[in-house]
Amino acid sequence: MSHGGHGHTHDGSEGPGHTHGPQSPPQAMMAPPGPDPMVQAALDEQFRAINLTLADPSTAVCSAHKKETCEECNLDFTGLNALAKVLPTLNEPGIPPPPNVVHPGRSQAVQKAKEDGNNSYKQKNWAQAINHYNTSANIAATRFPWEPAALVRDELAIVICNRSAAYWASEDFASALVDADVVIQLKRPWSKGHFRKAKALVGLDRLEEARDALMLGLQFEPDSAEMLAFKKEIEDSITKRNDGPPVGVTASS
């Protein structure tokens, strides 16, 4: 600890001939404040013990069935295990690196989880694809503060857009819509987010809103054959519904 007028540090001992001015009496250390009783009570009420065991030093599984994702126990350690594998690869930064430094290990982890999700999607294993996309999004969202914000937005936009597609394929249209809205907030000029929103709205039988979502997306990509074709299909369905019995839209993903 440095003192005014001195350019030295102390290690607990003083050399010969070294004196100080009048010493102030030591101050008693104050104990840190305890937790707020109401907050603690709420935490205690929500606390739920989880029976887990370690299959290896970085893989948690349920104690009963030794599964990473266990439907019987309603437990999913996928994200926790992915994080446990990533953390040892990170450097211990005593001093933060310069701004915009990207950690390659985290980028690889984000990409790996996303590709695993894409492979599960191709196999039509929607639940597994969603889990992998969750892992990828969680890793991307926990980048260090000094890493480029644009990189985080791009990674999240792509992964969450893919997750929206997986929710849509599993007919969870409400979740698909929520994800599509997040994509638009992250990357508004990207037409894919507007397309995903339209798909989800069609699944919810909100055709006029789906058409409006496509029209907004076409402002950013007016020549998109995919969106133009889907918009025409929606408009045809609206016309048929208004002129006769309801007709659903069966656009491919």
Tab-separated table of C-alpha atoms in Angstrom:
chain	number	residue	atom	x	y	z
A	1	MET	CA	0.000	0.000	0.000
A	2	SER	CA	1.555	3.335	-0.971
A	3	HIS	CA	1.634	6.373	1.301
A	4	GLY	CA	1.757	10.030	0.371
A	5	GLY	CA	5.366	11.177	0.183
A	6	HIS	CA	6.740	7.620	-0.040
A	7	GLY	CA	7.440	5.572	-3.110
A	8	HIS	CA	7.630	2.146	-1.533
A	9	THR	CA	5.635	-0.875	-0.546
A	10	HIS	CA	5.597	-2.810	2.686
A	11	ASP	CA	5.881	-6.508	3.347
A	12	GLY	CA	5.170	-6.357	7.077
A	13	SER	CA	8.739	-5.461	8.226
A	14	GLU	CA	10.603	-2.161	8.268
A	15	GLY	CA	14.273	-1.582	7.497
A	16	PRO	CA	16.569	0.172	9.922
A	17	GLY	CA	16.298	3.896	10.330
A	18	HIS	CA	12.810	3.981	8.768
A	19	THR	CA	10.236	5.949	10.739
A	20	HIS	CA	6.687	7.124	10.179
A	21	GLY	CA	4.660	9.994	11.523
A	22	PRO	CA	2.015	9.515	14.184
A	23	GLN	CA	0.144	6.259	13.742
A	24	SER	CA	-3.648	6.417	13.662
A	25	PRO	CA	-5.419	3.821	15.778
A	26	PRO	CA	-6.421	0.700	13.873
A	27	GLN	CA	-9.999	0.651	12.714
A	28	ALA	CA	-12.186	-2.301	13.485
A	29	MET	CA	-13.240	-4.214	10.384
A	30	MET	CA	-16.956	-4.094	9.728
A	31	ALA	CA	-18.692	-7.363	9.101
A	32	PRO	CA	-20.369	-7.600	5.668
A	33	PRO	CA	-24.137	-7.141	5.749
A	34	GLY	CA	-26.168	-10.308	5.853
A	35	PRO	CA	-28.617	-11.313	3.123
A	36	ASP	CA	-32.004	-9.651	2.942
A	37	PRO	CA	-34.362	-11.928	4.935
A	38	MET	CA	-37.130	-11.723	2.325
A	39	VAL	CA	-34.747	-12.557	-0.518
A	40	GLN	CA	-33.249	-15.422	1.481
A	41	ALA	CA	-36.721	-16.771	2.274
A	42	ALA	CA	-37.670	-16.672	-1.421
A	43	LEU	CA	-34.455	-18.478	-2.368
A	44	ASP	CA	-35.014	-21.125	0.300
A	45	GLU	CA	-38.571	-21.663	-0.904
A	46	GLN	CA	-37.441	-22.172	-4.510
A	47	PHE	CA	-34.448	-24.349	-3.644
A	48	ARG	CA	-34.613	-27.862	-5.075
A	49	ALA	CA	-31.924	-30.422	-4.429
A	50	ILE	CA	-30.778	-32.216	-7.592
A	51	ASN	CA	-29.412	-35.732	-7.472
A	52	LEU	CA	-26.451	-35.802	-9.809
A	53	THR	CA	-23.201	-37.650	-10.155
A	54	LEU	CA	-20.116	-37.162	-12.290
A	55	ALA	CA	-19.531	-39.619	-15.125
A	56	ASP	CA	-16.143	-37.912	-15.543
A	57	PRO	CA	-14.679	-34.653	-14.166
A	58	SER	CA	-16.648	-32.501	-16.637
A	59	THR	CA	-19.829	-34.525	-17.261
A	60	ALA	CA	-22.763	-34.444	-14.849
A	61	VAL	CA	-25.494	-37.084	-15.149
A	62	CYS	CA	-28.557	-37.941	-13.122
A	63	SER	CA	-27.770	-40.254	-10.214
A	64	ALA	CA	-30.669	-42.607	-10.856
A	65	HIS	CA	-30.198	-43.385	-14.562
A	66	LYS	CA	-26.725	-42.025	-15.368
A	67	LYS	CA	-28.129	-39.919	-18.228
A	68	GLU	CA	-27.054	-36.427	-19.297
A	69	THR	CA	-30.628	-35.682	-20.396
A	70	CYS	CA	-33.107	-37.679	-18.339
A	71	GLU	CA	-36.829	-37.384	-19.002
A	72	GLU	CA	-37.667	-39.606	-16.025
A	73	CYS	CA	-35.908	-37.239	-13.608
A	74	ASN	CA	-36.789	-34.120	-15.630
A	75	LEU	CA	-33.122	-33.125	-15.703
A	76	ASP	CA	-30.963	-31.772	-18.515
A	77	PHE	CA	-27.251	-31.224	-17.849
A	78	THR	CA	-26.346	-30.540	-21.515
A	79	GLY	CA	-25.685	-26.828	-21.108
A	80	LEU	CA	-23.886	-27.281	-17.774
A	81	ASN	CA	-21.595	-29.947	-19.213
A	82	ALA	CA	-20.820	-27.871	-22.308
A	83	LEU	CA	-19.846	-24.962	-20.075
A	84	ALA	CA	-17.704	-27.253	-17.893
A	85	LYS	CA	-15.783	-28.359	-20.986
A	86	VAL	CA	-15.284	-24.790	-22.222
A	87	LEU	CA	-14.140	-23.186	-18.967
A	88	PRO	CA	-10.814	-25.087	-18.680
A	89	THR	CA	-9.848	-23.851	-22.146
A	90	LEU	CA	-10.203	-20.209	-21.109
A	91	ASN	CA	-7.204	-18.227	-19.941
A	92	GLU	CA	-7.168	-16.702	-16.478
A	93	PRO	CA	-6.988	-13.023	-17.384
A	94	GLY	CA	-5.216	-11.153	-14.610
A	95	ILE	CA	-5.498	-8.086	-16.830
A	96	PRO	CA	-8.223	-7.985	-19.513
A	97	PRO	CA	-6.830	-8.085	-23.053
A	98	PRO	CA	-7.332	-5.163	-25.428
A	99	PRO	CA	-10.874	-4.556	-26.759
A	100	ASN	CA	-12.200	-6.739	-29.575
A	101	VAL	CA	-9.997	-9.729	-28.757
A	102	VAL	CA	-11.942	-12.877	-29.633
A	103	HIS	CA	-11.373	-16.068	-27.674
A	104	PRO	CA	-10.936	-18.834	-30.275
A	105	GLY	CA	-11.992	-21.614	-27.910
A	106	ARG	CA	-15.373	-20.025	-27.304
A	107	SER	CA	-15.923	-19.442	-31.030
A	108	GLN	CA	-15.205	-23.110	-31.685
A	109	ALA	CA	-17.584	-24.171	-28.917
A	110	VAL	CA	-20.379	-21.970	-30.306
A	111	GLN	CA	-19.837	-23.358	-33.801
A	112	LYS	CA	-19.591	-26.992	-32.629
A	113	ALA	CA	-22.860	-26.853	-30.675
A	114	LYS	CA	-24.581	-25.140	-33.615
A	115	GLU	CA	-23.365	-27.782	-36.068
A	116	ASP	CA	-24.537	-30.529	-33.700
A	117	GLY	CA	-27.940	-28.841	-33.722
A	118	ASN	CA	-27.943	-28.662	-37.518
A	119	ASN	CA	-27.133	-32.371	-37.760
A	120	SER	CA	-29.952	-33.249	-35.351
A	121	TYR	CA	-32.297	-31.013	-37.352
A	122	LYS	CA	-31.417	-32.871	-40.567
A	123	GLN	CA	-32.231	-36.118	-38.763
A	124	LYS	CA	-35.585	-34.585	-37.704
A	125	ASN	CA	-34.661	-34.941	-34.049
A	126	TRP	CA	-36.178	-31.600	-33.122
A	127	ALA	CA	-35.812	-31.851	-29.340
A	128	GLN	CA	-32.129	-32.712	-29.569
A	129	ALA	CA	-31.562	-29.944	-32.120
A	130	ILE	CA	-33.176	-27.419	-29.763
A	131	ASN	CA	-30.938	-28.581	-26.900
A	132	HIS	CA	-27.810	-28.113	-29.021
A	133	TYR	CA	-28.972	-24.669	-30.154
A	134	ASN	CA	-29.623	-23.774	-26.497
A	135	THR	CA	-26.047	-24.732	-25.665
A	136	SER	CA	-24.638	-22.728	-28.560
A	137	ALA	CA	-26.689	-19.653	-27.641
A	138	ASN	CA	-25.709	-19.876	-23.969
A	139	ILE	CA	-22.000	-20.025	-24.824
A	140	ALA	CA	-22.293	-17.108	-27.247
A	141	ALA	CA	-24.239	-15.002	-24.747
A	142	THR	CA	-21.564	-15.405	-22.051
A	143	ARG	CA	-18.649	-13.989	-24.045
A	144	PHE	CA	-16.329	-11.664	-22.163
A	145	PRO	CA	-17.421	-7.997	-22.097
A	146	TRP	CA	-14.417	-6.894	-24.153
A	147	GLU	CA	-15.288	-9.154	-27.095
A	148	PRO	CA	-17.046	-7.474	-30.059
A	149	ALA	CA	-20.775	-6.976	-29.462
A	150	ALA	CA	-21.424	-7.392	-33.197
A	151	LEU	CA	-19.934	-10.890	-33.067
A	152	VAL	CA	-22.248	-11.872	-30.221
A	153	ARG	CA	-25.291	-10.503	-32.084
A	154	ASP	CA	-24.374	-12.383	-35.267
A	155	GLU	CA	-23.785	-15.665	-33.445
A	156	LEU	CA	-27.007	-15.383	-31.462
A	157	ALA	CA	-29.075	-14.325	-34.480
A	158	ILE	CA	-28.011	-17.382	-36.508
A	159	VAL	CA	-28.401	-19.890	-33.669
A	160	ILE	CA	-31.764	-18.550	-32.479
A	161	CYS	CA	-33.026	-18.423	-36.075
A	162	ASN	CA	-32.122	-22.111	-36.416
A	163	ARG	CA	-33.836	-22.829	-33.102
A	164	SER	CA	-36.960	-21.053	-34.371
A	165	ALA	CA	-36.948	-23.419	-37.355
A	166	ALA	CA	-36.650	-26.414	-35.019
A	167	TYR	CA	-39.532	-25.176	-32.863
A	168	TRP	CA	-41.603	-24.648	-36.025
A	169	ALA	CA	-40.810	-28.171	-37.245
A	170	SER	CA	-41.943	-29.574	-33.880
A	171	GLU	CA	-45.160	-27.513	-34.221
A	172	ASP	CA	-44.345	-25.330	-31.216
A	173	PHE	CA	-45.337	-22.239	-33.178
A	174	ALA	CA	-45.484	-19.896	-30.167
A	175	SER	CA	-41.852	-20.596	-29.264
A	176	ALA	CA	-40.894	-20.276	-32.926
A	177	LEU	CA	-42.510	-16.824	-32.974
A	178	VAL	CA	-40.698	-15.707	-29.820
A	179	ASP	CA	-37.349	-16.768	-31.286
A	180	ALA	CA	-38.099	-15.052	-34.596
A	181	ASP	CA	-38.839	-11.789	-32.777
A	182	VAL	CA	-35.520	-12.101	-30.928
A	183	VAL	CA	-33.707	-12.600	-34.245
A	184	ILE	CA	-35.325	-9.440	-35.629
A	185	GLN	CA	-34.270	-7.468	-32.557
A	186	LEU	CA	-30.698	-8.724	-32.912
A	187	LYS	CA	-30.399	-8.269	-36.670
A	188	ARG	CA	-33.332	-6.357	-38.106
A	189	PRO	CA	-32.021	-6.042	-41.704
A	190	TRP	CA	-31.609	-9.831	-41.986
A	191	SER	CA	-34.613	-11.048	-43.955
A	192	LYS	CA	-34.442	-14.566	-42.488
A	193	GLY	CA	-35.793	-13.359	-39.156
A	194	HIS	CA	-38.861	-11.866	-40.847
A	195	PHE	CA	-39.348	-15.064	-42.856
A	196	ARG	CA	-39.213	-17.156	-39.661
A	197	LYS	CA	-41.728	-14.837	-38.025
A	198	ALA	CA	-44.099	-15.254	-40.949
A	199	LYS	CA	-43.755	-19.048	-40.771
A	200	ALA	CA	-44.611	-19.045	-37.066
A	201	LEU	CA	-47.591	-16.723	-37.557
A	202	VAL	CA	-48.971	-18.967	-40.302
A	203	GLY	CA	-48.674	-21.894	-37.894
A	204	LEU	CA	-50.767	-19.870	-35.447
A	205	ASP	CA	-53.280	-19.081	-38.246
A	206	ARG	CA	-52.494	-15.357	-38.107
A	207	LEU	CA	-52.223	-14.936	-41.853
A	208	GLU	CA	-52.543	-11.168	-42.130
A	209	GLU	CA	-49.763	-10.671	-39.575
A	210	ALA	CA	-47.638	-13.219	-41.442
A	211	ARG	CA	-48.107	-11.268	-44.675
A	212	ASP	CA	-47.121	-8.045	-42.892
A	213	ALA	CA	-43.987	-9.708	-41.504
A	214	LEU	CA	-42.966	-10.739	-45.017
A	215	MET	CA	-43.626	-7.271	-46.399
A	216	LEU	CA	-41.281	-5.831	-43.779
A	217	GLY	CA	-38.634	-8.404	-44.637
A	218	LEU	CA	-38.965	-7.620	-48.330
A	219	GLN	CA	-37.995	-4.030	-47.598
A	220	PHE	CA	-34.523	-5.338	-46.773
A	221	GLU	CA	-34.379	-8.004	-49.493
A	222	PRO	CA	-36.958	-7.131	-52.170
A	223	ASP	CA	-35.774	-9.802	-54.619
A	224	SER	CA	-36.001	-12.751	-52.229
A	225	ALA	CA	-37.701	-15.490	-54.246
A	226	GLU	CA	-38.395	-17.440	-51.040
A	227	MET	CA	-40.277	-14.600	-49.362
A	228	LEU	CA	-42.082	-13.497	-52.529
A	229	ALA	CA	-43.382	-17.020	-53.144
A	230	PHE	CA	-44.454	-17.427	-49.526
A	231	LYS	CA	-46.173	-14.028	-49.541
A	232	LYS	CA	-48.184	-15.013	-52.629
A	233	GLU	CA	-49.196	-18.280	-51.013
A	234	ILE	CA	-50.368	-16.469	-47.879
A	235	GLU	CA	-52.317	-13.906	-49.908
A	236	ASP	CA	-54.001	-16.704	-51.889
A	237	SER	CA	-54.979	-18.391	-48.636
A	238	ILE	CA	-56.379	-15.147	-47.240
A	239	THR	CA	-58.454	-14.684	-50.401
A	240	LYS	CA	-59.748	-18.259	-50.279
A	241	ARG	CA	-60.554	-17.962	-46.600
A	242	ASN	CA	-62.486	-14.746	-47.174
A	243	ASP	CA	-64.333	-16.172	-50.183
A	244	GLY	CA	-65.101	-19.599	-48.789
A	245	PRO	CA	-64.159	-22.218	-46.188
A	246	PRO	CA	-60.823	-21.690	-44.376
A	247	VAL	CA	-57.816	-23.028	-46.218
A	248	GLY	CA	-54.491	-23.559	-44.464
A	249	VAL	CA	-51.085	-22.641	-45.827
A	250	THR	CA	-48.774	-25.598	-46.399
A	251	ALA	CA	-45.540	-23.867	-47.293
A	252	SER	CA	-42.391	-25.911	-46.944
A	253	SER	CA	-39.773	-24.845	-44.468
